[in-house]
Tab-separated table of C-alpha atoms in Angstrom:
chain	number	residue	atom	x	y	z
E	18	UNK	CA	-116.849	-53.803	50.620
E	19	UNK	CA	-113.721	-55.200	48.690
E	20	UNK	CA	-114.488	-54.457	45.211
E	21	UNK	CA	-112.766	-58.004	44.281
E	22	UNK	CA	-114.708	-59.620	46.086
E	23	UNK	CA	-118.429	-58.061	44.484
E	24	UNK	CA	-120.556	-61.153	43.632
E	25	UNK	CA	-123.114	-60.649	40.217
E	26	UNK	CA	-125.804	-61.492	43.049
E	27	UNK	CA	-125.179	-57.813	45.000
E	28	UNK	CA	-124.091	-55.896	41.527
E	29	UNK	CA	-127.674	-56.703	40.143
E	30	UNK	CA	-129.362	-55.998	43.456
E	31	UNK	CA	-129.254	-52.229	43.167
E	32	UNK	CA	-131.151	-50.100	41.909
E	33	UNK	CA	-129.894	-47.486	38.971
E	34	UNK	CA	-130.934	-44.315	38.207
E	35	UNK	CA	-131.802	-44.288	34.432
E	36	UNK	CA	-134.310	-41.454	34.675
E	37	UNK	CA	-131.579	-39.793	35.739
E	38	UNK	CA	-129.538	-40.453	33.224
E	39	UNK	CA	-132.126	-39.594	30.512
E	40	UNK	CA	-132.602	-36.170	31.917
E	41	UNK	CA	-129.288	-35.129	31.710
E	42	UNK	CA	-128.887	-37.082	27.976
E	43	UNK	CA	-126.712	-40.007	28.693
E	44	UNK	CA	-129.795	-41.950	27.411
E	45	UNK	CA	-132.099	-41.524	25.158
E	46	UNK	CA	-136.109	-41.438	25.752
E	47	UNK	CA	-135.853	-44.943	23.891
E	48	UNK	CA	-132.868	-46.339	25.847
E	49	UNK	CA	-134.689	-45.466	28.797
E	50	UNK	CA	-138.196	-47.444	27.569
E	51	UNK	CA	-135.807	-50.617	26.465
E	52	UNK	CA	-134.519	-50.402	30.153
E	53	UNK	CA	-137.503	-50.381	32.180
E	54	UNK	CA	-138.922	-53.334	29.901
E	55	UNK	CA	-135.469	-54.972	30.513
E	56	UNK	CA	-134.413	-54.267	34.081
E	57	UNK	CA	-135.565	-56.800	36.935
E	58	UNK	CA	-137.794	-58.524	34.781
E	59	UNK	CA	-138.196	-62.331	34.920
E	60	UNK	CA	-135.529	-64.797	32.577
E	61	UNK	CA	-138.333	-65.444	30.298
E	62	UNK	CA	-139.395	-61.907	29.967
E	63	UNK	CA	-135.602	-60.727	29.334
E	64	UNK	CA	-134.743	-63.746	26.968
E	65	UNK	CA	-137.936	-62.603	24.275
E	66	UNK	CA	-137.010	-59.090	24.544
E	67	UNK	CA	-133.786	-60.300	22.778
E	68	UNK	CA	-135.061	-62.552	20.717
E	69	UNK	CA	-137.261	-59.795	19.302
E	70	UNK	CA	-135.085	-56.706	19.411
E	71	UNK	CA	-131.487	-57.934	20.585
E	72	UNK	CA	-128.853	-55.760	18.945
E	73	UNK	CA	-130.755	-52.896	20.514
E	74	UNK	CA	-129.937	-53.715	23.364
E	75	UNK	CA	-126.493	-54.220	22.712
E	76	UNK	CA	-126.739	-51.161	21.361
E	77	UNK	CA	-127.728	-49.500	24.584
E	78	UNK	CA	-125.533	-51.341	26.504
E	79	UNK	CA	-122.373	-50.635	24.512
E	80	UNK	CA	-123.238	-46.802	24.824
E	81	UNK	CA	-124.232	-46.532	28.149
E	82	UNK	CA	-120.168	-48.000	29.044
E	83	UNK	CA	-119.188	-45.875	26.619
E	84	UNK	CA	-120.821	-42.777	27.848
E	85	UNK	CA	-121.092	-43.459	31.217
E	86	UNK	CA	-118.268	-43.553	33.874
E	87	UNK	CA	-119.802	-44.427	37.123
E	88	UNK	CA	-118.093	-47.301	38.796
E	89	UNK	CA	-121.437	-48.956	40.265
E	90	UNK	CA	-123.503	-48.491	36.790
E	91	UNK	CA	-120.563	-49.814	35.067
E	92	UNK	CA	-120.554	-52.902	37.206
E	93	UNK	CA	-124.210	-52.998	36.858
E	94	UNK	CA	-124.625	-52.887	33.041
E	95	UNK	CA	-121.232	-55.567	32.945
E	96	UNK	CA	-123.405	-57.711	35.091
E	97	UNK	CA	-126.535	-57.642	32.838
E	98	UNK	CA	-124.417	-58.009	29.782
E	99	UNK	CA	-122.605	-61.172	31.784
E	100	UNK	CA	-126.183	-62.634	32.849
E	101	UNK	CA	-126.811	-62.205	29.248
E	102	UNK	CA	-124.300	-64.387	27.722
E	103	UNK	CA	-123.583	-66.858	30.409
E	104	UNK	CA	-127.117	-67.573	30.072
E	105	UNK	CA	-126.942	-67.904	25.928
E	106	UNK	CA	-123.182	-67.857	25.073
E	107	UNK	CA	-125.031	-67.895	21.208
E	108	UNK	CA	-126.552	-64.201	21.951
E	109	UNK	CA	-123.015	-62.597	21.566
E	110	UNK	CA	-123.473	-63.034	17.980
E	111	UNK	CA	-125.789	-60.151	18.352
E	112	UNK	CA	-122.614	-57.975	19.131
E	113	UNK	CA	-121.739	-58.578	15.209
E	114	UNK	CA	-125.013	-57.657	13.555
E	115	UNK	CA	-125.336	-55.722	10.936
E	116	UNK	CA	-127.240	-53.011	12.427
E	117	UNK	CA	-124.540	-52.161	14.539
E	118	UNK	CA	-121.477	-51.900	11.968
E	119	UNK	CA	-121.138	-48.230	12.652
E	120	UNK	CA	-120.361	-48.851	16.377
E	121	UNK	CA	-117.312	-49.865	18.276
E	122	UNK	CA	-118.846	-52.484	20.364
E	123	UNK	CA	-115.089	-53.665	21.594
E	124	UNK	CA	-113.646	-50.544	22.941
E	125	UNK	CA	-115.347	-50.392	25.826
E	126	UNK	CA	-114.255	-53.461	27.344
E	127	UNK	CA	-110.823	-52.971	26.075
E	128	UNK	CA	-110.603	-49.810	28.174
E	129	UNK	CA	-112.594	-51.666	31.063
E	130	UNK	CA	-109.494	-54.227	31.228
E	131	UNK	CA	-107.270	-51.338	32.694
E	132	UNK	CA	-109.286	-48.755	33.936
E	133	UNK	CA	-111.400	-51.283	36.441
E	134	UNK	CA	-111.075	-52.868	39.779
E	135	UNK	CA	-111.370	-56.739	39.310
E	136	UNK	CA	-115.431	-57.222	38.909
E	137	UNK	CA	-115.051	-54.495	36.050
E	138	UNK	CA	-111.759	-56.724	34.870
E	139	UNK	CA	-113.216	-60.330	34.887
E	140	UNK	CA	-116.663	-58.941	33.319
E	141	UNK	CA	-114.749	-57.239	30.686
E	142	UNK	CA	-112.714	-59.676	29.746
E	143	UNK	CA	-114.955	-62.904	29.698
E	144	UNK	CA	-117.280	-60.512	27.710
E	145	UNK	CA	-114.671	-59.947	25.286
E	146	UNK	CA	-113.797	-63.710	24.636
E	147	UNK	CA	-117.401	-64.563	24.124
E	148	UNK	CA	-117.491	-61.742	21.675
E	149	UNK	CA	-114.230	-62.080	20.101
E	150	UNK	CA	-115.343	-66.400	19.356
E	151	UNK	CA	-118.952	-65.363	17.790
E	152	UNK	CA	-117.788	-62.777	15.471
E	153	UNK	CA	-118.504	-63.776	11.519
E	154	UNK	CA	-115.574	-64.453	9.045
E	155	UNK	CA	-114.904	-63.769	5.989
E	156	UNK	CA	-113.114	-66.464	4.216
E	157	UNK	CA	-110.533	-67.638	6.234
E	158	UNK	CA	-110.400	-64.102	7.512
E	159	UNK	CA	-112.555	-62.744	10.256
E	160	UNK	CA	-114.078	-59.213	10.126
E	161	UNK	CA	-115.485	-56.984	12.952
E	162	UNK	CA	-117.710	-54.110	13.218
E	163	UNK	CA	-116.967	-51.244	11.518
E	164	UNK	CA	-114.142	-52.930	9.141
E	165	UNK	CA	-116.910	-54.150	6.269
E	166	UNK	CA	-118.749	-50.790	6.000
E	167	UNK	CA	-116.515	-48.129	4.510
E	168	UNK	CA	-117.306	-46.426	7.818
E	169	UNK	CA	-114.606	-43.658	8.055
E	170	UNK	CA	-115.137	-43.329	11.532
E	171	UNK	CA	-112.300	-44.708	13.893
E	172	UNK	CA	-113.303	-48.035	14.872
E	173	UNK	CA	-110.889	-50.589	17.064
E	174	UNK	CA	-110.145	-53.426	14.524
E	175	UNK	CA	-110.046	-57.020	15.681
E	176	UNK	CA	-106.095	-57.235	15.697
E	177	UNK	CA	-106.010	-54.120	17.899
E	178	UNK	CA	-108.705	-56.112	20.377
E	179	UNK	CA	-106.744	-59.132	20.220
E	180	UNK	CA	-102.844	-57.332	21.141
E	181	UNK	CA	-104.757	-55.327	23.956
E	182	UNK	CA	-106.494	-58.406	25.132
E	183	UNK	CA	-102.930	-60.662	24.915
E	184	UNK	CA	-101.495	-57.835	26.865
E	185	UNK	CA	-103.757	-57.689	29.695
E	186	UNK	CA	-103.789	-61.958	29.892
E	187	UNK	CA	-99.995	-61.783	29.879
E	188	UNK	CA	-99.692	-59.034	32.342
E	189	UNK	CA	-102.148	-60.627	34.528
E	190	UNK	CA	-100.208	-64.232	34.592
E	191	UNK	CA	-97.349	-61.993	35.950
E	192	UNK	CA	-98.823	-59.848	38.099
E	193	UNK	CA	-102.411	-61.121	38.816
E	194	UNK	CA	-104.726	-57.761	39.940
E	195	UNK	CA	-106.887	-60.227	42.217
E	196	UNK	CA	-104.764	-62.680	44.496
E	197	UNK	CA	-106.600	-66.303	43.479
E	198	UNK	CA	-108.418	-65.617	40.581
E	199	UNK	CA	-106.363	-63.415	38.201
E	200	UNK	CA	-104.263	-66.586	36.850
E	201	UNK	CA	-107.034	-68.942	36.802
E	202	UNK	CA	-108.949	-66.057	34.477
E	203	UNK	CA	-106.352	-65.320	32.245
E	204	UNK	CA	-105.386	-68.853	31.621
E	205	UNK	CA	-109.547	-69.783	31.110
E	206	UNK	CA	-109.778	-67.314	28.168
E	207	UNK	CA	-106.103	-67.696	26.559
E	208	UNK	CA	-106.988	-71.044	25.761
E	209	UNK	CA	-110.364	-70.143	23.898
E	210	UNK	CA	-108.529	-67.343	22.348
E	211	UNK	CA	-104.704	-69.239	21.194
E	212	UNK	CA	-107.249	-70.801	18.402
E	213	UNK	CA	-106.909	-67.173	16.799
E	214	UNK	CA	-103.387	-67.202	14.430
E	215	UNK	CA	-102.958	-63.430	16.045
E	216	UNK	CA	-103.511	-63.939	19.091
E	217	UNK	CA	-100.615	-66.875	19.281
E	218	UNK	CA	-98.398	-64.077	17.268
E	219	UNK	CA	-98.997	-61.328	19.745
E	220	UNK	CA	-99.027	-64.502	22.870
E	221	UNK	CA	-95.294	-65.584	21.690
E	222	UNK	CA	-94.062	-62.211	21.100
E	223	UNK	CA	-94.728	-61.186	24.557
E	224	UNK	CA	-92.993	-63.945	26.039
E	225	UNK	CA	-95.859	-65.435	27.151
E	226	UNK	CA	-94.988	-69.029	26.243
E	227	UNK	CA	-92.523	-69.224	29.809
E	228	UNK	CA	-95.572	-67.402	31.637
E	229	UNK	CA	-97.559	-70.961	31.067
E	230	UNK	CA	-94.726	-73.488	31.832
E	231	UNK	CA	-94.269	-73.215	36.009
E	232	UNK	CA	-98.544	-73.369	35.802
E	233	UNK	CA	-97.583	-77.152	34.359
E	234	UNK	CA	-97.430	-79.392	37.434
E	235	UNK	CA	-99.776	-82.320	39.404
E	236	UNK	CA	-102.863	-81.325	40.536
E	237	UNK	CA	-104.996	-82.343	43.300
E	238	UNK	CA	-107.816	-80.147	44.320
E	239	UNK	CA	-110.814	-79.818	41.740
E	240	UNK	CA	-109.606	-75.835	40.974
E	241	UNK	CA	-105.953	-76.576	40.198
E	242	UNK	CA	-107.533	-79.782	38.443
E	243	UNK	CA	-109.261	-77.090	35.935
E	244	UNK	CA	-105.977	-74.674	35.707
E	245	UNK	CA	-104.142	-77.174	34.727
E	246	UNK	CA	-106.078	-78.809	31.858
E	247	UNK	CA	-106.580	-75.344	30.784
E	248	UNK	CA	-102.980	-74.684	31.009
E	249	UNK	CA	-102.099	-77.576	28.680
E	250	UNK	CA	-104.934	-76.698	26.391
E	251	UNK	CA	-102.879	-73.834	25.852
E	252	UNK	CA	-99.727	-75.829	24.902
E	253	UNK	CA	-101.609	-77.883	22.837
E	254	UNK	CA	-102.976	-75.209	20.673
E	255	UNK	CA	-99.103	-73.732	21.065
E	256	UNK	CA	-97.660	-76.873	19.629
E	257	UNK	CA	-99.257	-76.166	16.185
E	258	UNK	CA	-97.775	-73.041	15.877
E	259	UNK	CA	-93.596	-72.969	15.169
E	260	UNK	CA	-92.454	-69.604	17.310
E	261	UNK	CA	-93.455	-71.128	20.079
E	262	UNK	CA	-92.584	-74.502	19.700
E	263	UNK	CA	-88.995	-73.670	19.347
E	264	UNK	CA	-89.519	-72.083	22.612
E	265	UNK	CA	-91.449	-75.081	23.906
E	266	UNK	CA	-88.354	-77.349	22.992
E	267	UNK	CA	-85.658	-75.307	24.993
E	268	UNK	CA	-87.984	-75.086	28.316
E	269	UNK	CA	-88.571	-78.075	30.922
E	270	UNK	CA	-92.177	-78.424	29.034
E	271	UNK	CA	-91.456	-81.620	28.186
E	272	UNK	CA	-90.469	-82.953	31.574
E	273	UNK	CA	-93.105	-80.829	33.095
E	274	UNK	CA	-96.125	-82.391	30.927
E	275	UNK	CA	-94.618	-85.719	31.461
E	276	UNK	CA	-94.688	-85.572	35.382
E	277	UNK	CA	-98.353	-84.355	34.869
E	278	UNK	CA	-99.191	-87.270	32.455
E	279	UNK	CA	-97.411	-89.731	35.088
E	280	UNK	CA	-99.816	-88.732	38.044
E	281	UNK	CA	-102.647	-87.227	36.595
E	282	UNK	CA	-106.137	-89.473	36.932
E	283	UNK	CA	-108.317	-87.052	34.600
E	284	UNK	CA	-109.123	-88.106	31.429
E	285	UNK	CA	-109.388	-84.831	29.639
E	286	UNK	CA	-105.905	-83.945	31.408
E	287	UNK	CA	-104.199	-86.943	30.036
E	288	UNK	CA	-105.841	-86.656	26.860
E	289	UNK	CA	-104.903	-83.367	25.981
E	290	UNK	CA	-101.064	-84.031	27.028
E	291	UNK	CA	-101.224	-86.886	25.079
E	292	UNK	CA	-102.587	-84.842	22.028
E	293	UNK	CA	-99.336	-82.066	22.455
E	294	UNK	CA	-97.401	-85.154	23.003
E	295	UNK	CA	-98.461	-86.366	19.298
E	296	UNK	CA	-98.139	-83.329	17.767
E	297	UNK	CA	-94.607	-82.689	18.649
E	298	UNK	CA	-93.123	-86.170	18.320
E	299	UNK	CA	-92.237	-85.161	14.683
E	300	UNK	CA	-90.463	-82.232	15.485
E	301	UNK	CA	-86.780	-81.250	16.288
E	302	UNK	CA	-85.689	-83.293	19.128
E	303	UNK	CA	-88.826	-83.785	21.008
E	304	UNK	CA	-89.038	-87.197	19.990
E	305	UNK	CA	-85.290	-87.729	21.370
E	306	UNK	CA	-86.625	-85.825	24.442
E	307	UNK	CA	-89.962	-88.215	24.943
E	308	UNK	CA	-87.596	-91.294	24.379
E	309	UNK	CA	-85.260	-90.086	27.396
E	310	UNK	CA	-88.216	-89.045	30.003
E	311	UNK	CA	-89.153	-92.569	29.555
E	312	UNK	CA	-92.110	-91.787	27.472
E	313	UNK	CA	-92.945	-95.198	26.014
E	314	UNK	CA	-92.833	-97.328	29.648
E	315	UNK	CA	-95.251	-94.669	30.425
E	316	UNK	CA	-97.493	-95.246	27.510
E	317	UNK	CA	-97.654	-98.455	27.703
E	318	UNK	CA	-98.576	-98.048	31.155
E	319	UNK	CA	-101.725	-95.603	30.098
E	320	UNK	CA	-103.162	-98.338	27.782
E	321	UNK	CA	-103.861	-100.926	30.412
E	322	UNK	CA	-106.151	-98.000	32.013
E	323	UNK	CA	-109.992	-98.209	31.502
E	324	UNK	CA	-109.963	-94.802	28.963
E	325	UNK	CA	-113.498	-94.102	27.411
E	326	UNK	CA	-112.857	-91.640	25.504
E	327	UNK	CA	-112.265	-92.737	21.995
E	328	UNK	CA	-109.692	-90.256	20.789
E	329	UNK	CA	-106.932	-90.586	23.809
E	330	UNK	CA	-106.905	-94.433	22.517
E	331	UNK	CA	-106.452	-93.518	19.009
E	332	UNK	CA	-103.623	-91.012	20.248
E	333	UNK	CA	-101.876	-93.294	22.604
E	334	UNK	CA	-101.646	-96.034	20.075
E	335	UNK	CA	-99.769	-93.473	17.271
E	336	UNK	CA	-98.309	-92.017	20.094
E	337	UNK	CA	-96.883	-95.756	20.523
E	338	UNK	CA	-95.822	-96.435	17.070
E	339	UNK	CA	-94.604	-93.270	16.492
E	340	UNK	CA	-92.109	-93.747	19.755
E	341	UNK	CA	-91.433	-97.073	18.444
E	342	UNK	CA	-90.104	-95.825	14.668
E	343	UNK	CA	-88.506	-93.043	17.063
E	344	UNK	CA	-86.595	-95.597	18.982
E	345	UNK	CA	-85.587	-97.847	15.821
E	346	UNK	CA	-84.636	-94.734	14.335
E	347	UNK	CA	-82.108	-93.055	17.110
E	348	UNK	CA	-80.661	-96.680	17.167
E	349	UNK	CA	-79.472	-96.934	13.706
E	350	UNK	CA	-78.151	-93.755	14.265
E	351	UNK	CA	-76.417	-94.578	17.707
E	352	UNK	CA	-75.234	-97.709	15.757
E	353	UNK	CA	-73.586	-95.439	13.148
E	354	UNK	CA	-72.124	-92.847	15.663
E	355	UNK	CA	-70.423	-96.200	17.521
E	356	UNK	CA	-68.719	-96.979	14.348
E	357	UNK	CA	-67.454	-93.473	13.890
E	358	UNK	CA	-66.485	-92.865	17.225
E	359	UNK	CA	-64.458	-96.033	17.229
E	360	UNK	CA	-63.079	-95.273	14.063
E	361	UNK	CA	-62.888	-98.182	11.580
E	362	UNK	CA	-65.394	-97.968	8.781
E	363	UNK	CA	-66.893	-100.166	6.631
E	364	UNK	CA	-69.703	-100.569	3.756
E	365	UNK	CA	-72.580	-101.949	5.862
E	366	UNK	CA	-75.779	-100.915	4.769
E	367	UNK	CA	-77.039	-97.928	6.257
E	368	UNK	CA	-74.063	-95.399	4.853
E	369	UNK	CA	-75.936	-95.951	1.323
E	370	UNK	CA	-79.275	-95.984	2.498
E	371	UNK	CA	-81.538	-92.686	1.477
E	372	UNK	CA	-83.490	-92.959	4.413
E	373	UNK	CA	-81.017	-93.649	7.422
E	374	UNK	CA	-79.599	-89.830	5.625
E	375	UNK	CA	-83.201	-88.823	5.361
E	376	UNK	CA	-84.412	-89.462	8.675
E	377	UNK	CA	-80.817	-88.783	10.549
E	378	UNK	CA	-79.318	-86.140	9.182
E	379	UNK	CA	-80.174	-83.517	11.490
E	380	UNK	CA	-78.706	-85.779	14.268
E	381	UNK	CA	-75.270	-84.763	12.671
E	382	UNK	CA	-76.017	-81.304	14.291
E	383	UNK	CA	-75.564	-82.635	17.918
E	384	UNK	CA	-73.058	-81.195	20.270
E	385	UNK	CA	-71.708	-78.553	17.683
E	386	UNK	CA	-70.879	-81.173	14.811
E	387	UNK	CA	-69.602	-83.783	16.752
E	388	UNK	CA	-69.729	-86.837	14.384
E	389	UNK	CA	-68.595	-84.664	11.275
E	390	UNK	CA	-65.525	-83.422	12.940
E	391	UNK	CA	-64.773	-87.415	13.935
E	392	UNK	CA	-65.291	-88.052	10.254
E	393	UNK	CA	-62.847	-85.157	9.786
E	394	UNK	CA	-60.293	-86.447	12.288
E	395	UNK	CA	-60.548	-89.557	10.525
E	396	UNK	CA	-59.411	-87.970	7.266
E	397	UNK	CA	-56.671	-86.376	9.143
E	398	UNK	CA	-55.191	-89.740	11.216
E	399	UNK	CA	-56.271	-93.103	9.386
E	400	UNK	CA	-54.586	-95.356	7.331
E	401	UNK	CA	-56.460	-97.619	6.342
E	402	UNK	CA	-58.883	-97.088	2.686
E	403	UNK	CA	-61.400	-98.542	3.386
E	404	UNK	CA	-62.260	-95.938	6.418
E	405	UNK	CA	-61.124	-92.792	4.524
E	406	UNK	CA	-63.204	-93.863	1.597
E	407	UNK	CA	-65.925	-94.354	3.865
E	408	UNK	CA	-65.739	-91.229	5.480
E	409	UNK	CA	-65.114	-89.160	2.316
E	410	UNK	CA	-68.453	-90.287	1.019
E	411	UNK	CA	-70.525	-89.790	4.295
E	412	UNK	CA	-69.462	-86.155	4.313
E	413	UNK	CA	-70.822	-86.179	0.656
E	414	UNK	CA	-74.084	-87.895	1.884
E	415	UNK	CA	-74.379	-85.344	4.503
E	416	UNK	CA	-73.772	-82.483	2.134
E	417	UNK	CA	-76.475	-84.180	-0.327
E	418	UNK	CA	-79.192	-85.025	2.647
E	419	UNK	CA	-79.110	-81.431	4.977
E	420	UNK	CA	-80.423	-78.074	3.912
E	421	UNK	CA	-77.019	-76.290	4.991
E	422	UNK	CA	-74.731	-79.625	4.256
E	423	UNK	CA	-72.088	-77.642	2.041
E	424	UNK	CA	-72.138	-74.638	4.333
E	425	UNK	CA	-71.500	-76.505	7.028
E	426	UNK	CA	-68.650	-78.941	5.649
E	427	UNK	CA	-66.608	-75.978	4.249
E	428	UNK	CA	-66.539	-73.633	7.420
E	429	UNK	CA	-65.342	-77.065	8.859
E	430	UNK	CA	-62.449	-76.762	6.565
E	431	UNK	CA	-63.290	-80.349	4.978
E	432	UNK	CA	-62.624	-79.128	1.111
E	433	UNK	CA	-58.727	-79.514	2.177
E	434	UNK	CA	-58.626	-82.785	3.747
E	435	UNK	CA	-60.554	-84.003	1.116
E	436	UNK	CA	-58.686	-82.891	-1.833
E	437	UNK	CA	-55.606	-84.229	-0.441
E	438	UNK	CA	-57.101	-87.948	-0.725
E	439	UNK	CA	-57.610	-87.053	-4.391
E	440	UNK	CA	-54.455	-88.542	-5.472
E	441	UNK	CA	-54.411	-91.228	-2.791
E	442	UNK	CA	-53.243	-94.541	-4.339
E	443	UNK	CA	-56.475	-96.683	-3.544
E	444	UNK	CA	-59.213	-96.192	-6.158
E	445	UNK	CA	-61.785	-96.516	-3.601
E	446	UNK	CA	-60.456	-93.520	-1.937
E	447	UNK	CA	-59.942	-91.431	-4.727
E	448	UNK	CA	-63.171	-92.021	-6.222
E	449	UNK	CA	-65.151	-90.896	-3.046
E	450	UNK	CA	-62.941	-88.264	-2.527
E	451	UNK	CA	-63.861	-86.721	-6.048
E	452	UNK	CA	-67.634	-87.450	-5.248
E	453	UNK	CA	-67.318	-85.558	-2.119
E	454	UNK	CA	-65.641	-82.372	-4.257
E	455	UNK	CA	-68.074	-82.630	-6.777
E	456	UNK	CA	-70.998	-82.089	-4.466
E	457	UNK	CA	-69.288	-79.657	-1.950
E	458	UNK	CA	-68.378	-77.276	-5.488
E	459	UNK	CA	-71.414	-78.193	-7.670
E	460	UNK	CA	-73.995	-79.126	-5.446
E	461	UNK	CA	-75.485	-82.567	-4.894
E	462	UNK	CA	-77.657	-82.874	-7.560
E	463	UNK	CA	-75.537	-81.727	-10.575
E	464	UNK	CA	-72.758	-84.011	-8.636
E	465	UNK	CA	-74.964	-87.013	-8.645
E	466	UNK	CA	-75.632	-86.375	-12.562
E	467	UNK	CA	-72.029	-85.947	-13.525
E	468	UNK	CA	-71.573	-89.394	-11.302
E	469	UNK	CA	-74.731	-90.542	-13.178
């Protein structure tokens, strides 16, 4: 039989040789007892044996794969394990007690990722999530077995569990070991395990961010209807987490989760879309980016649906506003960078105003400095005051408002233009002219208290 193909229903069918096993010291005398009250007993009979004496169990289990290298006992023990926890996700708390802090209980499964065919390799690594989500912290930090007891003995941390896990999800989504269910696997437990702050590290470092974005598209079938809201469950969780969103900006993610939000009937799809969609409005040029895919027609379109869940209505409606300060905000600027390119300035309000600078400034970075080296030209090639004096204090404004601002206006060579304006006849002129030096030698706050 295909070994990918192995259901839990023929794994647990056989029957395994313990005796066997005891008399040539793989297990114990006790392991053995534990197994013949365990094995092919009734649910009810199997769920009080762990309620009474769980963790040894896991005990036996966990050294039986570690001792043990025969592929059909292997599968068999992965299956009882799997029956185990599928039944009581709660029981793989029992993986983490304290009786067990000497032993390794990941390694294992971490070894079963790559040494197995595919039953082996889905077992494993479902196990491992359940595991990996029920294990205790400490603080904000999480500890395994093994790390809190001073044991000496080499035991695989959790940061070693989580890079080998990342690794086997990442090589998976590019070269799945079973044909259909590989992807659908690795996506299922990346976005249980992106919660982790390590596990995004070790997910972004491995370019794994571009591994996610072609799985972003409509869905139709009830399957792809589950990979996909699984898929942007992983974005989601991405989106709080910088690394990747820079990636996340300079990919078709956007345009991808937009076509998906367009067509997509699910609720939890469009909620969780909706959700990344929030979290990244704020950032870089996403909003920009959501304004130009036609974001807020579409919004407006979601909000005449029937939604009943209560927190896609709260989203959509700051997803709204947000678009709509978004919009009003990338207008005063294209209002400002009219004036500019046309090249006449004058004092209307927004060149004085701390939060046009505040909320625009980084829109001075657009296609390599393209307003700044207007302003610059301007300087250069007008005659008339009013625009030069204009001009000389919006390069002082951007020097006060960015991060970089003085950096940036001296490697554009803007310290000679300017000075040259010092001794311009108009008083206008030279006065912003020597506001503009003053900030691009002294800085912009020790400039605006000299001006003070």
């Amino acid at each position: 039989m295909d070994q990918a193909e192995l259901t839990m229903e023929q794994v647990l069918k056989r029957d395994i040789p313990w005796e066997t096993y005891m008399t040539t010291k793989l297990i114990s005398a006790t392991g053995l007892q534990h197994l013949r009250r365990y094995d092919k007993k009734p649910e009810s009979e199997r769920a009080q044996l762990l309620d009474e004496d769980g963790p040894a169990y896991v005990h036996l289990f966990v050294s039986i794969l570690r001792d043990i290298f025969k592929e059909e006992t292997v599968e068999y023990v992965l299956a009882l394990i799997y029956e185990m926890l599928s039944a009581n996700p709660a029981r793989a708390r029992l993986f983490h007690d304290q009786s067990l802090a000497n032993e390794d209980t990941y390694e294992p499964f971490l070894r079963l990722l790559w040494k197995g065919n595919w039953f082996i390799q889905e077992k494993s690594c479902k196990i491992l999530a359940w595991i990996i989500s029920a294990r205790p912290k400490a603080g904000n930090a999480a500890i395994a077995n093994g790390e809190a007891s001073g044991s000496k003995k080499q035991i695989t941390t959790i940061d070693d569990v989580l890079k080998g896990l990342v690794e086997w999800l990442c090589a998976q989504l590019k070269q799945p070991s079973h044909p259909t269910r590989g992807v659908p696997i690795a996506i299922s437990c990346l976005s249980s395990l992106l919660k982790e702050p390590v596990v995004r590290s070790s997910f972004v470092q491995a370019d794994g961010v571009k591994l996610l974005v072609p799985l972003i598209s409509p869905a139709s079938t009830q399957q792809s209807i589950q990979l996909l809201y699984e898929t942007c469950l992983c974005i989601w969780l991405l989106s709080y987490y910088e690394p990747a969103v820079e990636y996340l900006a300079t990919s078709r993610t956007m345009q991808r989760l937009t076509e998906v939000v367009k067509s997509s009937t699910k609720e939890k799809v469009v909620r969780v879309v909706i959700l990344t969609f929030r979290n990244l409005l704020p950032k870089g040029t996403f909003g920009a980016q959501m304004v130009d895919l036609g974001l807020p027609h579409i919004i407006h379109s979601l909000k005449t649906q029937a939604w009943s869940d209560e927190d896609l209505l709260d989203a959509l409606n700051q997803l709204e506003e947000g678009l709509k300060d978004k919009i009003r905000k990338l207008s005063s600027f294209d209002k400002y960078k009219q004036e500019v390119l046309l090249g006449h300035l004058d004092w209307n309000p927004m060149h004085k105003e701390a939060n046009f600078w505040r909320e625009n400034v980084t829109c001075f970075e657009e296609n390599d400095f393209q307003i700044l080296r207007v302003l610059l030209t301007i300087l250069d090639t007008s005659s008339d005051p009013r625009s030069l004096a204009v001009a000389c204090f919006d390069l002082s404004q951007f020097i006060q408002y960015h991060a970089a601002g003085r950096v940036i206006v001296t490697d554009l060579k803007a310290k000679e233009r300017v000075m040259k304006l010092m001794n311009h006849e108009n008083a206008e002129v030279t006065k912003n002219a020597l506001l503009c030096i003053q900030r691009l030698l002294l800085g912009a706050k020790y400039a605006s208290f000299l001006q003070a």
